[in-house]
Amino acid sequence: MTSMRAEILESAARLFAAHGFRGTSLQDIASDVGCSKASLLYHFTNKDAILSELFAPVGRDLETIQGKLAPLDGEQAAREAVAGLVELALRFRRQVKILLVDVDDLLCRPELPDVDSATESLVDALVGRAPGQECRVVGWMTLVGIFLTCARGVDVPDEIMRVELTRGALRALGRPTD
Amino acid sequence: MTSMRAEILESAARLFAAHGFRGTSLQDIASDVGCSKASLLYHFTNKDAILSELFAPVGRDLETIQGKLAPLDGEQAAREAVAGLVELALRFRRQVKILLVDVDDLLCRPELPDVDSATESLVDALVGRAPGQECRVVGWMTLVGIFLTCARGVDVPDEIMRVELTRGALRALGRPTD
DNA sequence: ACAGAGTCTGTCCGATCGGTCAGTTATGTT
DNA sequence: AACATAACTGACCGATCGGACAGACTCTGT
């Protein structure tokens, strides 16, 4: 028997994927797991905590990328960043393979793992940000969102995704896509 | 002075873009317009009607594509469909240029313009559909969603978008991307 | 048998949602 | 001035949301 926390995370991931974060209520998750809504809030402090835990590994990966990025600068740093973020997206797909969470929801959640302003502006440059959007940081979430949306329901091999994502990011940066 | 309906549609489009459909309340729209919530429901029968009206031109375009598609079959029809849907996405961007509505919300709205089952399965083949998703049809919405998400905040020229969308669709179809 | 920690649930709460409705104000028309 | 119609609003409603909390159940060590 798997642990309760694991079951909750599994159900939540599947439901978030199907209906989005706002579109999934605690009762929906509880029904899917087969327990009461209150039981969810015993294992997790609140609904956001469930989402945060699903994204925790991604946050740690991002910090790793950030660390490798620090000593670099300019063109070299940008290319490293692109490669790192693309690999992050691919790894993320394997880790939480059915998680296709509503991107717009994510863009407005302040409590998700944060990054410093340098990485923020870099990622913003990579993927852009719509004017008037209230998101604090999470430009990197947009990249993940692009990846997830592109992969929605279509099992594109990693190799193809890697090429496409890298090309798109480089183009957004205004750099040659050699 | 522009008409009240036009003002409502404009505000709704901007707010849907920033926070998604579920993330935008009628009160939010009313505050943005500068009128009461009840006034919105005087001009539109309900919240969904606002969204439907924003997408009405897309629905008409889809019918046109469908019409041109009918006399064709097989390989030729598939290629025509891809081209038509890509042009639809590009035209859609110009018509409702700030509308970046939450795709997952759209996937679950039954009252949006529908298409017949033939076009449905064709578009499903084009863009795929995540297992367990409750959407009735609107596979074509997923294509639009891919387009919108890819374009989020990045002003990619039409030409590049056309090439990328066409390539992606053809690849999803398992056809050579010549 | 007992105690206590860990686990789970029924029930309630305030907030917010989309939507309704009676009634008020504004705008013509005769 | 009197009236009709359109435009608009404040107040309210039922439903649903995330969350709080007291109590009940299960298990384990003594």
Tab-separated table of C-alpha atoms (C1' of nucleotides) in Angstrom:
chain	number	residue	atom	x	y	z
A	1	MET	CA	0.000	0.000	0.000
A	2	THR	CA	1.432	3.307	-1.045
A	3	SER	CA	1.470	6.179	1.392
A	4	MET	CA	-1.467	8.550	1.673
A	5	ARG	CA	0.603	11.560	0.680
A	6	ALA	CA	1.747	9.820	-2.481
A	7	GLU	CA	-1.817	8.881	-3.391
A	8	ILE	CA	-2.978	12.442	-2.894
A	9	LEU	CA	-0.172	13.825	-5.031
A	10	GLU	CA	-0.916	11.322	-7.756
A	11	SER	CA	-4.623	12.129	-7.867
A	12	ALA	CA	-3.985	15.857	-7.661
A	13	ALA	CA	-1.528	15.725	-10.545
A	14	ARG	CA	-3.990	13.840	-12.717
A	15	LEU	CA	-6.892	16.156	-11.889
A	16	PHE	CA	-4.862	19.335	-12.248
A	17	ALA	CA	-3.827	18.041	-15.653
A	18	ALA	CA	-7.395	17.393	-16.734
A	19	HIS	CA	-9.147	20.469	-15.319
A	20	GLY	CA	-6.489	22.954	-14.244
A	21	PHE	CA	-5.698	24.111	-10.737
A	22	ARG	CA	-8.664	26.409	-10.262
A	23	GLY	CA	-10.845	23.835	-11.966
A	24	THR	CA	-10.019	21.164	-9.402
A	25	SER	CA	-11.558	21.425	-5.938
A	26	LEU	CA	-10.308	19.738	-2.802
A	27	GLN	CA	-13.467	17.646	-2.859
A	28	ASP	CA	-12.615	16.466	-6.360
A	29	ILE	CA	-9.225	15.270	-5.167
A	30	ALA	CA	-10.692	13.679	-2.056
A	31	SER	CA	-13.265	11.783	-4.107
A	32	ASP	CA	-10.572	10.561	-6.478
A	33	VAL	CA	-8.376	9.383	-3.616
A	34	GLY	CA	-11.348	7.929	-1.762
A	35	CYS	CA	-11.053	9.907	1.451
A	36	SER	CA	-12.531	13.008	2.997
A	37	LYS	CA	-11.605	16.552	2.079
A	38	ALA	CA	-10.489	17.140	5.642
A	39	SER	CA	-8.026	14.310	5.323
A	40	LEU	CA	-6.238	16.136	2.538
A	41	LEU	CA	-5.765	19.117	4.827
A	42	TYR	CA	-4.305	16.866	7.485
A	43	HIS	CA	-1.494	15.780	5.175
A	44	PHE	CA	-1.064	19.158	3.463
A	45	THR	CA	-1.460	22.565	5.078
A	46	ASN	CA	-3.600	23.829	2.208
A	47	LYS	CA	-4.394	23.345	-1.475
A	48	ASP	CA	-1.428	25.402	-2.622
A	49	ALA	CA	0.913	23.156	-0.662
A	50	ILE	CA	-0.129	20.215	-2.834
A	51	LEU	CA	0.761	22.119	-5.968
A	52	SER	CA	4.019	23.383	-4.495
A	53	GLU	CA	5.095	19.871	-3.584
A	54	LEU	CA	4.407	18.677	-7.100
A	55	PHE	CA	6.707	21.381	-8.385
A	56	ALA	CA	9.385	21.064	-5.717
A	57	PRO	CA	11.764	18.935	-7.825
A	58	VAL	CA	11.530	21.493	-10.631
A	59	GLY	CA	12.472	24.256	-8.214
A	60	ARG	CA	15.554	22.316	-7.095
A	61	ASP	CA	16.586	21.696	-10.686
A	62	LEU	CA	16.247	25.376	-11.416
A	63	GLU	CA	18.586	26.221	-8.573
A	64	THR	CA	21.138	23.817	-10.007
A	65	ILE	CA	20.908	25.487	-13.407
A	66	GLN	CA	21.202	28.848	-11.732
A	67	GLY	CA	24.354	27.750	-9.931
A	68	LYS	CA	26.000	26.528	-13.093
A	69	LEU	CA	24.970	29.774	-14.754
A	70	ALA	CA	26.529	32.191	-12.261
A	71	PRO	CA	30.186	32.095	-13.387
A	72	LEU	CA	29.254	32.658	-17.033
A	73	ASP	CA	28.290	35.913	-18.778
A	74	GLY	CA	26.966	37.316	-22.039
A	75	GLU	CA	26.478	35.100	-25.056
A	76	GLN	CA	27.906	32.043	-23.384
A	77	ALA	CA	25.621	32.450	-20.362
A	78	ALA	CA	22.565	32.831	-22.541
A	79	ARG	CA	23.315	29.659	-24.457
A	80	GLU	CA	23.947	27.749	-21.249
A	81	ALA	CA	20.681	29.054	-19.884
A	82	VAL	CA	18.741	27.889	-22.900
A	83	ALA	CA	20.259	24.436	-22.734
A	84	GLY	CA	19.632	24.206	-18.998
A	85	LEU	CA	16.024	25.273	-19.200
A	86	VAL	CA	15.335	22.903	-22.051
A	87	GLU	CA	16.803	19.996	-20.107
A	88	LEU	CA	14.744	21.102	-17.112
A	89	ALA	CA	11.600	20.926	-19.181
A	90	LEU	CA	12.453	17.465	-20.460
A	91	ARG	CA	13.325	16.158	-17.010
A	92	PHE	CA	10.145	17.701	-15.653
A	93	ARG	CA	8.097	15.784	-18.170
A	94	ARG	CA	9.494	12.512	-16.884
A	95	GLN	CA	9.194	13.393	-13.209
A	96	VAL	CA	5.606	14.565	-13.266
A	97	LYS	CA	4.584	13.084	-16.527
A	98	ILE	CA	0.859	13.640	-16.368
A	99	LEU	CA	1.023	17.105	-14.877
A	100	LEU	CA	-0.320	19.588	-17.408
A	101	VAL	CA	-1.293	22.292	-14.985
A	102	ASP	CA	-3.035	25.400	-16.198
A	103	VAL	CA	-0.270	27.846	-16.944
A	104	ASP	CA	-2.247	30.975	-16.198
A	105	ASP	CA	-3.014	29.699	-12.746
A	106	LEU	CA	0.640	29.123	-12.093
A	107	LEU	CA	1.586	32.571	-13.318
A	108	CYS	CA	-0.316	34.147	-10.455
A	109	ARG	CA	0.880	31.971	-7.572
A	110	PRO	CA	3.445	33.826	-5.496
A	111	GLU	CA	4.322	30.918	-3.235
A	112	LEU	CA	5.911	28.736	-5.872
A	113	PRO	CA	9.693	28.337	-5.738
A	114	ASP	CA	11.216	31.684	-6.546
A	115	VAL	CA	14.363	32.657	-8.387
A	116	ASP	CA	16.582	35.699	-8.037
A	117	SER	CA	16.126	38.764	-10.212
A	118	ALA	CA	19.040	37.950	-12.486
A	119	THR	CA	17.631	34.614	-13.486
A	120	GLU	CA	14.218	36.196	-13.648
A	121	SER	CA	15.172	38.792	-16.222
A	122	LEU	CA	17.112	36.201	-18.168
A	123	VAL	CA	14.169	33.871	-18.375
A	124	ASP	CA	11.872	36.785	-19.147
A	125	ALA	CA	14.117	37.612	-22.060
A	126	LEU	CA	13.995	33.999	-23.161
A	127	VAL	CA	10.305	33.471	-23.162
A	128	GLY	CA	8.836	36.936	-22.871
A	129	ARG	CA	5.996	38.051	-20.683
A	130	ALA	CA	2.615	39.408	-21.680
A	131	PRO	CA	2.116	43.087	-20.725
A	132	GLY	CA	-0.165	43.661	-17.755
A	133	GLN	CA	0.380	40.188	-16.390
A	134	GLU	CA	0.615	40.225	-12.629
A	135	CYS	CA	3.008	37.343	-12.238
A	136	ARG	CA	5.845	38.056	-9.838
A	137	VAL	CA	8.489	35.940	-11.435
A	138	VAL	CA	7.816	32.553	-12.893
A	139	GLY	CA	8.902	33.509	-16.365
A	140	TRP	CA	10.478	30.090	-16.299
A	141	MET	CA	7.020	28.685	-15.686
A	142	THR	CA	6.020	30.096	-19.019
A	143	LEU	CA	8.725	28.068	-20.672
A	144	VAL	CA	7.519	24.989	-18.885
A	145	GLY	CA	4.026	25.975	-19.958
A	146	ILE	CA	5.044	26.220	-23.577
A	147	PHE	CA	6.614	22.817	-23.321
A	148	LEU	CA	3.635	21.278	-21.618
A	149	THR	CA	1.111	22.791	-23.968
A	150	CYS	CA	3.077	21.730	-27.006
A	151	ALA	CA	3.320	18.220	-25.635
A	152	ARG	CA	-0.346	18.042	-24.642
A	153	GLY	CA	-1.580	14.702	-25.789
A	154	VAL	CA	1.150	14.305	-28.365
A	155	ASP	CA	4.011	12.093	-27.291
A	156	VAL	CA	6.773	13.992	-29.007
A	157	PRO	CA	10.168	12.318	-28.483
A	158	ASP	CA	12.649	14.146	-26.272
A	159	GLU	CA	15.031	14.692	-29.149
A	160	ILE	CA	12.508	16.590	-31.216
A	161	MET	CA	11.330	18.598	-28.210
A	162	ARG	CA	14.926	19.509	-27.423
A	163	VAL	CA	15.535	20.837	-30.902
A	164	GLU	CA	12.265	22.755	-31.066
A	165	LEU	CA	12.559	24.294	-27.610
A	166	THR	CA	16.149	25.339	-28.121
A	167	ARG	CA	15.351	26.876	-31.474
A	168	GLY	CA	12.391	28.775	-30.097
A	169	ALA	CA	14.341	30.112	-27.165
A	170	LEU	CA	17.267	31.205	-29.293
A	171	ARG	CA	14.965	32.907	-31.746
A	172	ALA	CA	13.200	34.714	-28.922
A	173	LEU	CA	16.625	35.887	-27.839
A	174	GLY	CA	17.294	37.233	-31.319
A	175	ARG	CA	20.252	34.912	-31.798
A	176	PRO	CA	21.145	32.727	-34.755
A	177	THR	CA	19.668	29.227	-34.574
A	178	ASP	CA	22.698	27.361	-35.855
B	1	MET	CA	-18.329	57.146	-27.275
B	2	THR	CA	-18.100	53.477	-28.069
B	3	SER	CA	-20.997	51.172	-27.320
B	4	MET	CA	-21.358	49.501	-23.977
B	5	ARG	CA	-21.150	46.010	-25.457
B	6	ALA	CA	-17.875	46.836	-27.162
B	7	GLU	CA	-16.421	48.208	-23.934
B	8	ILE	CA	-17.403	45.080	-22.053
B	9	LEU	CA	-15.894	42.824	-24.695
B	10	GLU	CA	-12.680	44.806	-24.692
B	11	SER	CA	-12.294	44.684	-20.912
B	12	ALA	CA	-13.245	41.021	-20.768
B	13	ALA	CA	-10.696	40.116	-23.435
B	14	ARG	CA	-7.943	41.932	-21.574
B	15	LEU	CA	-8.833	40.415	-18.205
B	16	PHE	CA	-9.302	36.900	-19.582
B	17	ALA	CA	-5.885	37.271	-21.126
B	18	ALA	CA	-4.273	38.344	-17.862
B	19	HIS	CA	-5.982	35.976	-15.423
B	20	GLY	CA	-7.805	33.334	-17.428
B	21	PHE	CA	-11.545	32.767	-17.698
B	22	ARG	CA	-12.073	31.195	-14.292
B	23	GLY	CA	-9.673	33.720	-12.818
B	24	THR	CA	-11.793	36.653	-13.948
B	25	SER	CA	-15.040	37.382	-12.105
B	26	LEU	CA	-17.950	39.390	-13.418
B	27	GLN	CA	-17.163	41.971	-10.761
B	28	ASP	CA	-13.622	42.255	-12.112
B	29	ILE	CA	-14.971	43.031	-15.576
B	30	ALA	CA	-17.560	45.456	-14.211
B	31	SER	CA	-14.921	47.337	-12.231
B	32	ASP	CA	-12.705	47.559	-15.297
B	33	VAL	CA	-15.539	48.865	-17.445
B	34	GLY	CA	-16.759	51.159	-14.684
B	35	CYS	CA	-20.284	49.857	-14.327
B	36	SER	CA	-22.201	47.452	-12.136
B	37	LYS	CA	-22.040	43.692	-12.402
B	38	ALA	CA	-25.752	43.617	-13.107
B	39	SER	CA	-25.203	45.855	-16.099
B	40	LEU	CA	-23.005	43.212	-17.712
B	41	LEU	CA	-25.814	40.726	-17.416
B	42	TYR	CA	-28.173	43.170	-19.026
B	43	HIS	CA	-26.068	43.227	-22.187
B	44	PHE	CA	-25.058	39.545	-22.071
B	45	THR	CA	-27.190	36.666	-20.884
B	46	ASN	CA	-24.363	35.247	-18.763
B	47	LYS	CA	-20.608	35.118	-18.383
B	48	ASP	CA	-20.206	32.374	-20.951
B	49	ALA	CA	-21.986	34.500	-23.541
B	50	ILE	CA	-19.210	37.087	-23.287
B	51	LEU	CA	-16.600	34.451	-24.023
B	52	SER	CA	-18.627	32.940	-26.841
B	53	GLU	CA	-19.017	36.309	-28.520
B	54	LEU	CA	-15.279	36.869	-28.372
B	55	PHE	CA	-14.789	33.576	-30.174
B	56	ALA	CA	-17.638	33.924	-32.643
B	57	PRO	CA	-15.453	35.038	-35.572
B	58	VAL	CA	-13.204	32.021	-35.029
B	59	GLY	CA	-16.198	29.734	-35.201
B	60	ARG	CA	-17.274	31.243	-38.521
B	61	ASP	CA	-13.776	30.842	-39.912
B	62	LEU	CA	-13.751	27.218	-38.885
B	63	GLU	CA	-16.967	26.591	-40.780
B	64	THR	CA	-15.385	28.089	-43.872
B	65	ILE	CA	-12.400	25.791	-43.542
B	66	GLN	CA	-14.717	22.867	-43.042
B	67	GLY	CA	-16.628	23.768	-46.176
B	68	LYS	CA	-13.530	23.924	-48.310
B	69	LEU	CA	-12.423	20.646	-46.766
B	70	ALA	CA	-15.499	18.574	-47.611
B	71	PRO	CA	-14.855	17.748	-51.293
B	72	LEU	CA	-11.293	16.609	-50.556
B	73	ASP	CA	-10.112	13.319	-49.068
B	74	GLY	CA	-7.071	11.502	-47.712
B	75	GLU	CA	-3.647	13.068	-47.962
B	76	GLN	CA	-4.875	16.110	-49.840
B	77	ALA	CA	-7.597	16.810	-47.278
B	78	ALA	CA	-5.172	16.515	-44.406
B	79	ARG	CA	-2.801	19.019	-45.948
B	80	GLU	CA	-5.621	21.420	-46.674
B	81	ALA	CA	-6.800	21.065	-43.105
B	82	VAL	CA	-3.411	21.872	-41.699
B	83	ALA	CA	-3.073	24.938	-43.879
B	84	GLY	CA	-6.573	26.100	-43.022
B	85	LEU	CA	-6.160	25.687	-39.305
B	86	VAL	CA	-2.831	27.469	-39.337
B	87	GLU	CA	-4.320	30.402	-41.197
B	88	LEU	CA	-7.194	30.379	-38.714
B	89	ALA	CA	-4.761	30.674	-35.850
B	90	LEU	CA	-2.945	33.560	-37.506
B	91	ARG	CA	-6.141	35.403	-38.343
B	92	PHE	CA	-7.371	34.804	-34.826
B	93	ARG	CA	-4.313	36.497	-33.427
B	94	ARG	CA	-5.081	39.647	-35.374
B	95	GLN	CA	-8.788	39.671	-34.619
B	96	VAL	CA	-8.549	39.239	-30.888
B	97	LYS	CA	-4.971	40.181	-30.407
B	98	ILE	CA	-4.858	40.443	-26.637
B	99	LEU	CA	-6.975	37.387	-25.990
B	100	LEU	CA	-4.843	34.713	-24.390
B	101	VAL	CA	-7.599	32.787	-22.717
B	102	ASP	CA	-6.804	29.851	-20.506
B	103	VAL	CA	-6.842	26.842	-22.786
B	104	ASP	CA	-7.950	24.329	-20.197
B	105	ASP	CA	-10.994	26.426	-19.432
B	106	LEU	CA	-11.910	26.448	-23.076
B	107	LEU	CA	-11.485	22.710	-23.398
B	108	CYS	CA	-14.344	22.135	-20.978
B	109	ARG	CA	-16.893	24.623	-22.360
B	110	PRO	CA	-19.565	22.778	-24.318
B	111	GLU	CA	-21.294	25.909	-25.586
B	112	LEU	CA	-18.489	27.118	-27.796
B	113	PRO	CA	-18.964	26.767	-31.537
B	114	ASP	CA	-18.970	23.090	-32.380
B	115	VAL	CA	-17.757	21.156	-35.361
B	116	ASP	CA	-18.951	17.889	-36.833
B	117	SER	CA	-17.357	14.596	-35.884
B	118	ALA	CA	-15.305	14.315	-39.069
B	119	THR	CA	-13.540	17.597	-38.484
B	120	GLU	CA	-13.308	16.693	-34.824
B	121	SER	CA	-11.378	13.487	-35.391
B	122	LEU	CA	-9.219	15.196	-37.968
B	123	VAL	CA	-8.236	17.955	-35.601
B	124	ASP	CA	-7.765	15.442	-32.810
B	125	ALA	CA	-5.327	13.642	-35.032
B	126	LEU	CA	-3.592	16.909	-35.765
B	127	VAL	CA	-3.055	18.121	-32.254
B	128	GLY	CA	-3.787	15.121	-30.075
B	129	ARG	CA	-5.816	15.058	-26.899
B	130	ALA	CA	-4.712	14.221	-23.381
B	131	PRO	CA	-6.264	10.996	-22.034
B	132	GLY	CA	-9.023	11.534	-19.489
B	133	GLN	CA	-9.740	15.027	-20.670
B	134	GLU	CA	-13.444	15.767	-20.627
B	135	CYS	CA	-13.527	18.131	-23.555
B	136	ARG	CA	-16.325	17.429	-25.991
B	137	VAL	CA	-14.668	18.592	-29.128
B	138	VAL	CA	-12.547	21.660	-29.405
B	139	GLY	CA	-9.416	19.795	-30.372
B	140	TRP	CA	-8.973	22.728	-32.685
B	141	MET	CA	-8.962	24.920	-29.616
B	142	THR	CA	-5.892	23.067	-28.515
B	143	LEU	CA	-4.173	24.110	-31.697
B	144	VAL	CA	-5.188	27.681	-31.055
B	145	GLY	CA	-3.966	27.229	-27.509
B	146	ILE	CA	-0.595	26.025	-28.672
B	147	PHE	CA	-0.376	29.027	-30.913
B	148	LEU	CA	-1.420	31.433	-28.203
B	149	THR	CA	0.858	29.994	-25.567
B	150	CYS	CA	3.825	29.958	-27.914
B	151	ALA	CA	3.121	33.560	-28.818
B	152	ARG	CA	2.563	34.673	-25.230
B	153	GLY	CA	4.508	37.876	-24.840
B	154	VAL	CA	6.729	37.115	-27.799
B	155	ASP	CA	5.760	38.892	-30.991
B	156	VAL	CA	6.719	36.136	-33.396
B	157	PRO	CA	6.145	37.183	-37.025
B	158	ASP	CA	3.323	35.470	-38.884
B	159	GLU	CA	5.719	33.865	-41.316
B	160	ILE	CA	7.656	32.058	-38.622
B	161	MET	CA	4.490	31.018	-36.816
B	162	ARG	CA	3.082	29.650	-40.057
B	163	VAL	CA	6.119	27.503	-40.678
B	164	GLU	CA	6.316	26.234	-37.103
B	165	LEU	CA	2.618	25.467	-36.783
B	166	THR	CA	2.501	23.687	-40.108
B	167	ARG	CA	5.558	21.644	-39.290
B	168	GLY	CA	4.219	20.678	-35.894
B	169	ALA	CA	0.870	19.656	-37.286
B	170	LEU	CA	2.356	17.601	-40.099
B	171	ARG	CA	4.721	15.877	-37.723
B	172	ALA	CA	1.859	15.058	-35.385
B	173	LEU	CA	0.129	13.545	-38.384
B	174	GLY	CA	3.154	11.367	-39.048
B	175	ARG	CA	3.712	12.954	-42.458
B	176	PRO	CA	6.948	14.246	-43.967
B	177	THR	CA	7.584	17.924	-43.234
B	178	ASP	CA	8.830	18.871	-46.685
C	1	DA	C1'	-6.510	-3.040	29.895
C	2	DC	C1'	-4.908	1.289	29.173
C	3	DA	C1'	-2.783	5.502	27.235
C	4	DG	C1'	-1.245	8.252	23.805
C	5	DA	C1'	0.184	9.352	19.256
C	6	DG	C1'	-1.125	9.340	14.630
C	7	DT	C1'	-4.803	9.320	11.304
C	8	DC	C1'	-9.166	10.402	9.592
C	9	DT	C1'	-13.871	12.549	9.228
C	10	DG	C1'	-18.468	15.250	9.872
C	11	DT	C1'	-19.691	19.613	10.423
C	12	DC	C1'	-19.465	24.177	10.367
C	13	DC	C1'	-17.748	28.882	8.764
C	14	DG	C1'	-16.757	33.210	6.041
C	15	DA	C1'	-15.839	34.530	1.442
C	16	DT	C1'	-16.845	34.622	-3.221
C	17	DC	C1'	-18.958	33.099	-7.194
C	18	DG	C1'	-22.648	33.569	-11.140
C	19	DG	C1'	-27.072	35.019	-11.560
C	20	DT	C1'	-31.998	37.201	-10.450
C	21	DC	C1'	-35.108	40.857	-9.699
C	22	DA	C1'	-37.524	44.935	-8.274
C	23	DG	C1'	-36.915	49.389	-8.791
C	24	DT	C1'	-34.493	53.806	-10.373
C	25	DT	C1'	-32.575	56.863	-13.838
C	26	DA	C1'	-31.919	58.413	-18.526
C	27	DT	C1'	-33.623	59.134	-23.228
C	28	DG	C1'	-36.404	60.068	-26.434
C	29	DT	C1'	-41.574	60.563	-28.610
C	30	DT	C1'	-45.984	62.408	-28.804
D	1	DA	C1'	-46.148	67.516	-19.432
D	2	DA	C1'	-46.965	62.744	-19.823
D	3	DC	C1'	-45.624	58.551	-21.217
D	4	DA	C1'	-42.856	54.436	-23.067
D	5	DT	C1'	-38.876	52.253	-23.535
D	6	DA	C1'	-34.088	51.353	-22.826
D	7	DA	C1'	-30.217	51.376	-19.701
D	8	DC	C1'	-28.651	50.660	-15.415
D	9	DT	C1'	-28.153	49.501	-10.353
D	10	DG	C1'	-28.325	47.842	-5.266
D	11	DA	C1'	-29.694	44.194	-2.798
D	12	DC	C1'	-30.228	39.709	-2.506
D	13	DC	C1'	-30.025	34.415	-3.441
D	14	DG	C1'	-28.296	29.563	-3.695
D	15	DA	C1'	-24.213	27.122	-4.617
D	16	DT	C1'	-19.572	26.232	-3.987
D	17	DC	C1'	-15.164	27.234	-2.569
D	18	DG	C1'	-10.944	26.695	0.787
D	19	DG	C1'	-10.271	26.024	5.294
D	20	DA	C1'	-10.936	25.278	10.745
D	21	DC	C1'	-11.888	22.284	14.425
D	22	DA	C1'	-13.508	18.948	17.746
D	23	DG	C1'	-14.036	14.440	18.136
D	24	DA	C1'	-13.668	9.540	16.776
D	25	DC	C1'	-11.122	5.660	15.135
D	26	DT	C1'	-6.846	2.593	14.721
D	27	DC	C1'	-2.670	1.031	16.058
D	28	DT	C1'	1.319	0.223	19.086
D	29	DG	C1'	4.026	-0.071	23.294
D	30	DT	C1'	3.539	-0.852	28.154
